[in-house]
Amino acid sequence: MRLTIDDVRSRFIKHFDGTTGSVYASPGRINLIGEHTDYNNGFVFPGAVTQGMIAEIKPNGTRNVNAYSIDLKDKVTFSLDDPKGPSATWARYIFGVCREMMELGVPVEGFNTAFAGDVPLGAGMSSSAALESTFAFALNDLWGENKIEKMELARVGQRTEHKYVGCNCGIMDQFASVFGKAGSLMRLDCRSGEYAYFPWNPKGYKLVLVNSQVKHALAGSPYNERRLSCERVAAVIAKHHAEVATLRDANYEMLEEVKNEVSEEDYKRARYVIGEVDRVLKVCDALEAGDYETVGQMMYETHYGLSKEYEVSCEELDFLNEVAKEEGVTGSRIMGGGFGGCTINLVADELYNNFVTVVKQKFAEKYGKEPIIIDVVIGDGSRKLC
Ligand code: GLA
């Protein structure tokens, strides 16, 4: 069942003073290719989905925020002026956004809010970015006269992750959530901030997510450790090539030069990133030529790299990837940060039904639970609903 405004409004009325406020929404995202490239200043190729977060918000004339999570049935109150903030993680996302908007000079005041989402949690579809973008967009509308630029709203979400949640993420998820456009994927150059919309209408193919339902929290060490590996290698390369600020600026030859100066693990991780930056560009060219076989081949290469070099896969995701390969699926790979969640699959129309049946059956036989199939529909970014 898809989430509607009424699902949120009815709870807002019930949990607060019976009146209504303004309603805002922001989506989760998929990413066709370009994984773990954003914090290396490379390219990403995401699109917003039609699943997302919806929040009803009404100023309450105090300095307190009263927030109700409909999905968790949990209510938290925090003061906008207490730098410590709440302890519940879900509430820290909202608190962080408030504080970062205040840092930008937006005169945020206290409010009541109820919110819910239909992005599966831990699926690698960025439910947290959807939450951050919803509130960043809303506060800009309610108190900021919509003066803060969209890219800055995305950065508010990213800084919230860094400073209030402990995940040193890149900009992809918040960018996709704020800038999404129905029917289009977006290529973002994370170094310059330049982006372009690519209409996504692959004739004869579908994009489908297969959710393993394995959940690993991204916040904290494994994700942040990958980022540190990349920064270490870039710093060593920079000693020989001053023009290299991040791995985006490096190539395989430069990496080979420093092979003995970095750990084997860091070397493998950097190798993955350098390859991935290049694959995004190859995919763009292939899409322009309508060459979906190449797009798919790049997706398989990304999966290999994420699994064997970057080491962010898990047994279940590798299994889903293998089944896709066996069933003749054009492209398949882990999507998002990894350590669980979904694979994204580019499937020819005529193979779709069979793939879905077989992957469910084989996964259930091995892991005792069917994976969840999610058909990808590319939707709009942050917006006011009413
Ligand atoms: C998470 C992060 C993003 C990005 C992806 C991997 O979703 O939030 O910034 O690094 O992982 O591509």
Coordinates of N, CA, C and O in Angstrom, one line a residue, residues 87-186:
S87 N 18.1 12.0 21.6 CA 19.0 10.9 21.4 C 18.4 9.9 20.3 O 19.2 9.2 19.7
A88 N 17.1 9.9 20.1 CA 16.6 8.9 19.1 C 17.1 9.3 17.7 O 17.0 10.5 17.3
T89 N 17.7 8.3 17.0 CA 18.3 8.6 15.7 C 17.4 9.3 14.8 O 17.7 10.3 14.1
W90 N 16.1 8.8 14.7 CA 15.2 9.4 13.7 C 14.9 10.8 14.0 O 14.8 11.6 13.1
A91 N 14.9 11.2 15.3 CA 14.7 12.6 15.7 C 15.9 13.5 15.4 O 15.8 14.7 15.2
R92 N 17.1 12.8 15.5 CA 18.3 13.6 15.2 C 18.4 14.1 13.8 O 19.0 15.1 13.5
Y93 N 17.8 13.3 12.9 CA 17.8 13.8 11.5 C 17.0 15.1 11.4 O 17.5 16.1 10.8
I94 N 15.9 15.2 12.1 CA 15.1 16.4 12.0 C 15.8 17.6 12.8 O 15.9 18.7 12.3
F95 N 16.3 17.2 13.9 CA 17.1 18.2 14.7 C 18.3 18.8 13.9 O 18.5 20.0 13.9
G96 N 19.0 17.9 13.3 CA 20.2 18.3 12.5 C 19.8 19.3 11.4 O 20.4 20.3 11.2
V97 N 18.7 18.9 10.7 CA 18.3 19.8 9.6 C 17.9 21.2 10.2 O 18.2 22.2 9.6
C98 N 17.1 21.2 11.3 CA 16.7 22.5 11.9 C 18.0 23.3 12.2 O 18.1 24.5 11.9
R99 N 19.0 22.7 12.9 CA 20.2 23.4 13.3 C 21.0 23.9 12.1 O 21.5 25.0 12.1
E100 N 21.1 23.1 11.1 CA 21.8 23.5 9.9 C 21.1 24.6 9.2 O 21.8 25.5 8.6
M101 N 19.8 24.6 9.1 CA 19.0 25.7 8.5 C 19.2 27.0 9.3 O 19.4 28.1 8.7
M102 N 19.2 26.8 10.6 CA 19.4 28.0 11.5 C 20.8 28.6 11.2 O 21.0 29.8 11.2
E103 N 21.8 27.7 11.1 CA 23.2 28.1 10.8 C 23.2 29.0 9.5 O 24.1 29.9 9.3
L104 N 22.3 28.6 8.6 CA 22.3 29.4 7.3 C 21.5 30.7 7.4 O 21.3 31.4 6.4
G105 N 21.0 30.9 8.6 CA 20.3 32.2 8.9 C 18.8 32.1 8.7 O 18.1 33.1 8.8
V106 N 18.3 30.9 8.6 CA 16.8 30.8 8.5 C 16.2 30.8 9.9 O 16.6 30.1 10.8
P107 N 15.3 31.8 10.2 CA 14.8 31.9 11.6 C 13.7 30.9 11.9 O 12.5 31.2 12.0
V108 N 14.2 29.6 12.0 CA 13.3 28.5 12.3 C 12.6 28.7 13.7 O 13.3 29.1 14.6
E109 N 11.3 28.4 13.7 CA 10.6 28.4 15.0 C 10.1 27.0 15.3 O 10.1 26.1 14.5
G110 N 9.6 26.9 16.5 CA 9.1 25.6 17.0 C 7.9 25.1 16.1 O 7.2 25.9 15.5
F111 N 7.8 23.8 16.0 CA 6.6 23.3 15.2 C 6.2 21.9 15.7 O 7.0 21.2 16.4
N112 N 5.0 21.5 15.3 CA 4.6 20.2 15.5 C 4.7 19.4 14.1 O 4.4 20.1 13.1
T113 N 5.0 18.2 14.2 CA 5.1 17.5 12.9 C 4.8 16.0 13.1 O 5.1 15.4 14.2
A114 N 4.1 15.4 12.1 CA 3.9 13.9 12.1 C 4.4 13.5 10.7 O 4.2 14.3 9.7
F115 N 5.1 12.4 10.6 CA 5.6 12.0 9.3 C 5.7 10.5 9.2 O 5.7 9.8 10.2
A116 N 5.7 10.1 7.9 CA 5.7 8.6 7.6 C 6.4 8.5 6.3 O 6.6 9.4 5.5
G117 N 6.9 7.2 6.0 CA 7.5 7.0 4.7 C 7.2 5.6 4.2 O 6.7 4.7 4.9
D118 N 7.3 5.5 2.9 CA 7.2 4.1 2.3 C 8.4 3.7 1.5 O 8.4 2.8 0.7
V119 N 9.6 4.3 1.8 CA 10.8 3.8 1.3 C 11.3 2.7 2.3 O 11.3 2.9 3.5
P120 N 11.5 1.5 1.8 CA 11.9 0.4 2.7 C 13.2 0.8 3.4 O 14.1 1.2 2.8
L121 N 13.2 0.7 4.8 CA 14.3 1.0 5.6 C 15.5 0.0 5.3 O 15.3 -1.1 5.2
G122 N 16.7 0.6 5.3 CA 17.9 -0.3 5.1 C 18.0 -1.0 3.8 O 18.7 -1.9 3.6
A123 N 17.2 -0.5 2.8 CA 17.2 -1.2 1.5 C 18.2 -0.5 0.5 O 18.3 -0.9 -0.6
G124 N 18.9 0.5 1.0 CA 19.9 1.2 0.2 C 19.1 2.2 -0.8 O 19.7 2.6 -1.8
M125 N 17.9 2.6 -0.4 CA 17.1 3.5 -1.2 C 17.1 4.9 -0.6 O 16.2 5.8 -1.0
S126 N 17.9 5.1 0.5 CA 18.0 6.5 1.1 C 16.8 7.0 1.8 O 16.3 8.2 1.5
S127 N 16.2 6.2 2.6 CA 15.1 6.8 3.4 C 15.5 8.0 4.3 O 14.8 8.9 4.5
S128 N 16.8 7.9 4.7 CA 17.2 9.0 5.6 C 17.4 10.3 4.8 O 17.0 11.4 5.3
A129 N 17.9 10.2 3.6 CA 18.0 11.5 2.8 C 16.6 12.0 2.5 O 16.3 13.2 2.5
A130 N 15.6 11.1 2.3 CA 14.2 11.5 2.0 C 13.7 12.3 3.2 O 13.0 13.4 3.1
L131 N 14.0 11.9 4.4 CA 13.6 12.6 5.6 C 14.3 13.9 5.8 O 13.6 14.9 6.0
E132 N 15.6 14.0 5.5 CA 16.3 15.2 5.6 C 15.8 16.2 4.6 O 15.5 17.4 4.9
S133 N 15.6 15.8 3.4 CA 15.2 16.7 2.3 C 13.8 17.2 2.6 O 13.5 18.4 2.3
T134 N 12.9 16.4 3.1 CA 11.6 16.8 3.4 C 11.6 18.0 4.3 O 11.0 19.0 4.1
F135 N 12.4 17.9 5.4 CA 12.4 19.0 6.4 C 13.2 20.2 5.9 O 12.8 21.3 6.2
A136 N 14.3 19.9 5.2 CA 15.1 21.1 4.7 C 14.2 21.9 3.7 O 14.1 23.1 3.8
F137 N 13.5 21.2 2.9 CA 12.6 21.9 1.9 C 11.5 22.7 2.6 O 11.2 23.8 2.4
A138 N 10.9 22.0 3.6 CA 9.8 22.6 4.4 C 10.2 23.8 5.2 O 9.5 24.9 5.1
L139 N 11.4 23.7 5.9 CA 11.8 24.9 6.7 C 12.1 26.1 5.8 O 11.9 27.2 6.2
N140 N 12.7 25.8 4.6 CA 13.0 26.8 3.7 C 11.7 27.5 3.2 O 11.7 28.7 3.1
D141 N 10.7 26.7 3.1 CA 9.4 27.3 2.6 C 8.7 28.0 3.8 O 8.2 29.1 3.6
L142 N 8.7 27.5 4.9 CA 8.0 28.0 6.1 C 8.7 29.3 6.7 O 8.0 30.2 7.0
W143 N 10.0 29.2 6.8 CA 10.7 30.4 7.5 C 11.8 31.0 6.6 O 12.3 32.0 7.0
G144 N 12.2 30.4 5.5 CA 13.3 30.9 4.7 C 13.0 31.6 3.5 O 13.9 31.9 2.7
E145 N 11.7 31.9 3.3 CA 11.2 32.6 2.0 C 11.8 31.9 0.8 O 12.0 32.5 -0.3
N146 N 12.0 30.6 0.9 CA 12.6 29.8 -0.2 C 13.8 30.4 -0.8 O 14.1 30.3 -2.0
K147 N 14.6 31.0 0.0 CA 15.8 31.7 -0.5 C 17.0 30.8 -0.6 O 18.0 31.1 -1.3
I148 N 17.0 29.7 0.2 CA 18.1 28.8 0.1 C 18.1 28.0 -1.2 O 17.0 27.3 -1.5
E149 N 19.1 27.9 -1.9 CA 19.2 27.2 -3.2 C 19.0 25.7 -3.0 O 19.5 25.2 -1.9
K150 N 18.5 25.0 -4.0 CA 18.3 23.5 -3.8 C 19.6 22.8 -3.5 O 19.6 21.9 -2.7
M151 N 20.7 23.2 -4.1 CA 22.0 22.4 -3.8 C 22.3 22.6 -2.3 O 22.9 21.6 -1.7
E152 N 22.1 23.8 -1.8 CA 22.4 24.0 -0.4 C 21.5 23.2 0.5 O 21.9 22.7 1.6
L153 N 20.2 23.0 0.1 CA 19.3 22.2 0.9 C 19.8 20.7 0.9 O 19.7 20.1 2.0
A154 N 20.3 20.3 -0.2 CA 20.9 18.9 -0.2 C 22.1 18.9 0.7 O 22.3 17.9 1.5
R155 N 22.9 19.9 0.7 CA 24.1 19.9 1.6 C 23.7 20.0 3.1 O 24.4 19.5 4.0
V156 N 22.6 20.6 3.4 CA 22.0 20.6 4.8 C 21.8 19.2 5.2 O 22.2 18.8 6.3
G157 N 21.2 18.4 4.3 CA 21.0 17.0 4.7 C 22.3 16.2 4.9 O 22.5 15.4 5.8
Q158 N 23.2 16.5 4.0 CA 24.5 15.8 4.1 C 25.3 16.2 5.4 O 25.8 15.3 6.1
R159 N 25.2 17.5 5.7 CA 25.9 17.9 7.0 C 25.2 17.3 8.2 O 25.8 17.0 9.2
T160 N 23.9 17.1 8.1 CA 23.2 16.5 9.1 C 23.7 15.1 9.4 O 24.0 14.6 10.5
E161 N 23.9 14.3 8.3 CA 24.5 13.0 8.4 C 25.9 13.0 9.1 O 26.2 12.2 10.0
H162 N 26.7 14.0 8.6 CA 28.1 14.0 9.1 C 28.1 14.4 10.6 O 28.8 13.8 11.4
K163 N 27.3 15.5 10.9 CA 27.5 16.1 12.3 C 26.6 15.5 13.3 O 26.9 15.6 14.5
Y164 N 25.4 15.0 12.9 CA 24.5 14.6 13.9 C 24.2 13.1 14.0 O 23.6 12.6 14.9
V165 N 24.6 12.4 12.9 CA 24.4 11.0 12.8 C 25.6 10.1 12.7 O 25.7 9.0 13.1
G166 N 26.7 10.7 12.2 CA 28.0 10.0 12.2 C 28.3 9.3 10.9 O 29.1 8.4 10.9
C167 N 27.5 9.5 9.9 CA 27.8 8.9 8.6 C 28.4 9.9 7.6 O 27.8 10.9 7.3
N168 N 29.7 9.7 7.2 CA 30.4 10.7 6.4 C 30.1 10.5 4.9 O 30.9 10.3 4.1
C169 N 28.8 10.6 4.6 CA 28.3 10.3 3.3 C 28.7 11.3 2.3 O 29.1 12.4 2.6
G170 N 28.5 11.0 1.0 CA 28.7 12.0 -0.1 C 27.4 12.7 -0.3 O 26.5 12.7 0.6
I171 N 27.2 13.3 -1.4 CA 26.0 14.2 -1.7 C 25.0 13.5 -2.5 O 23.9 14.1 -2.7
M172 N 25.2 12.3 -3.0 CA 24.3 11.7 -4.0 C 22.9 11.6 -3.5 O 21.9 12.0 -4.3
D173 N 22.7 11.1 -2.3 CA 21.3 10.8 -1.9 C 20.5 12.0 -1.7 O 19.3 12.1 -2.2
Q174 N 21.0 13.0 -1.1 CA 20.3 14.2 -0.8 C 20.1 15.0 -2.1 O 19.0 15.6 -2.3
F175 N 21.1 15.0 -3.0 CA 20.9 15.6 -4.3 C 19.8 15.0 -5.1 O 18.9 15.7 -5.6
A176 N 19.8 13.7 -5.1 CA 18.7 13.0 -5.9 C 17.3 13.3 -5.3 O 16.4 13.5 -6.0
S177 N 17.3 13.3 -4.0 CA 16.0 13.5 -3.3 C 15.4 14.9 -3.6 O 14.3 15.1 -3.9
V178 N 16.3 15.9 -3.5 CA 15.9 17.3 -3.7 C 15.6 17.6 -5.2 O 14.6 18.2 -5.6
F179 N 16.5 17.1 -6.1 CA 16.4 17.5 -7.5 C 15.7 16.5 -8.4 O 15.5 16.8 -9.6
G180 N 15.2 15.4 -7.9 CA 14.5 14.4 -8.7 C 13.5 15.0 -9.7 O 12.8 16.0 -9.4
K181 N 13.3 14.3 -10.8 CA 12.3 14.7 -11.8 C 11.7 13.5 -12.4 O 12.4 12.6 -12.8
A182 N 10.4 13.4 -12.4 CA 9.7 12.2 -12.9 C 10.2 11.9 -14.3 O 10.3 12.7 -15.2
G183 N 10.5 10.6 -14.5 CA 10.9 10.1 -15.9 C 12.4 10.4 -16.2 O 12.8 10.0 -17.3
S184 N 13.1 11.1 -15.3 CA 14.5 11.3 -15.7 C 15.5 10.9 -14.6 O 15.3 11.1 -13.4
L185 N 16.6 10.3 -15.1 CA 17.8 10.1 -14.2 C 18.6 11.4 -14.3 O 18.4 12.2 -15.2
M186 N 19.6 11.5 -13.4 CA 20.4 12.7 -13.4 C 21.9 12.3 -13.3 O 22.2 11.4 -12.5

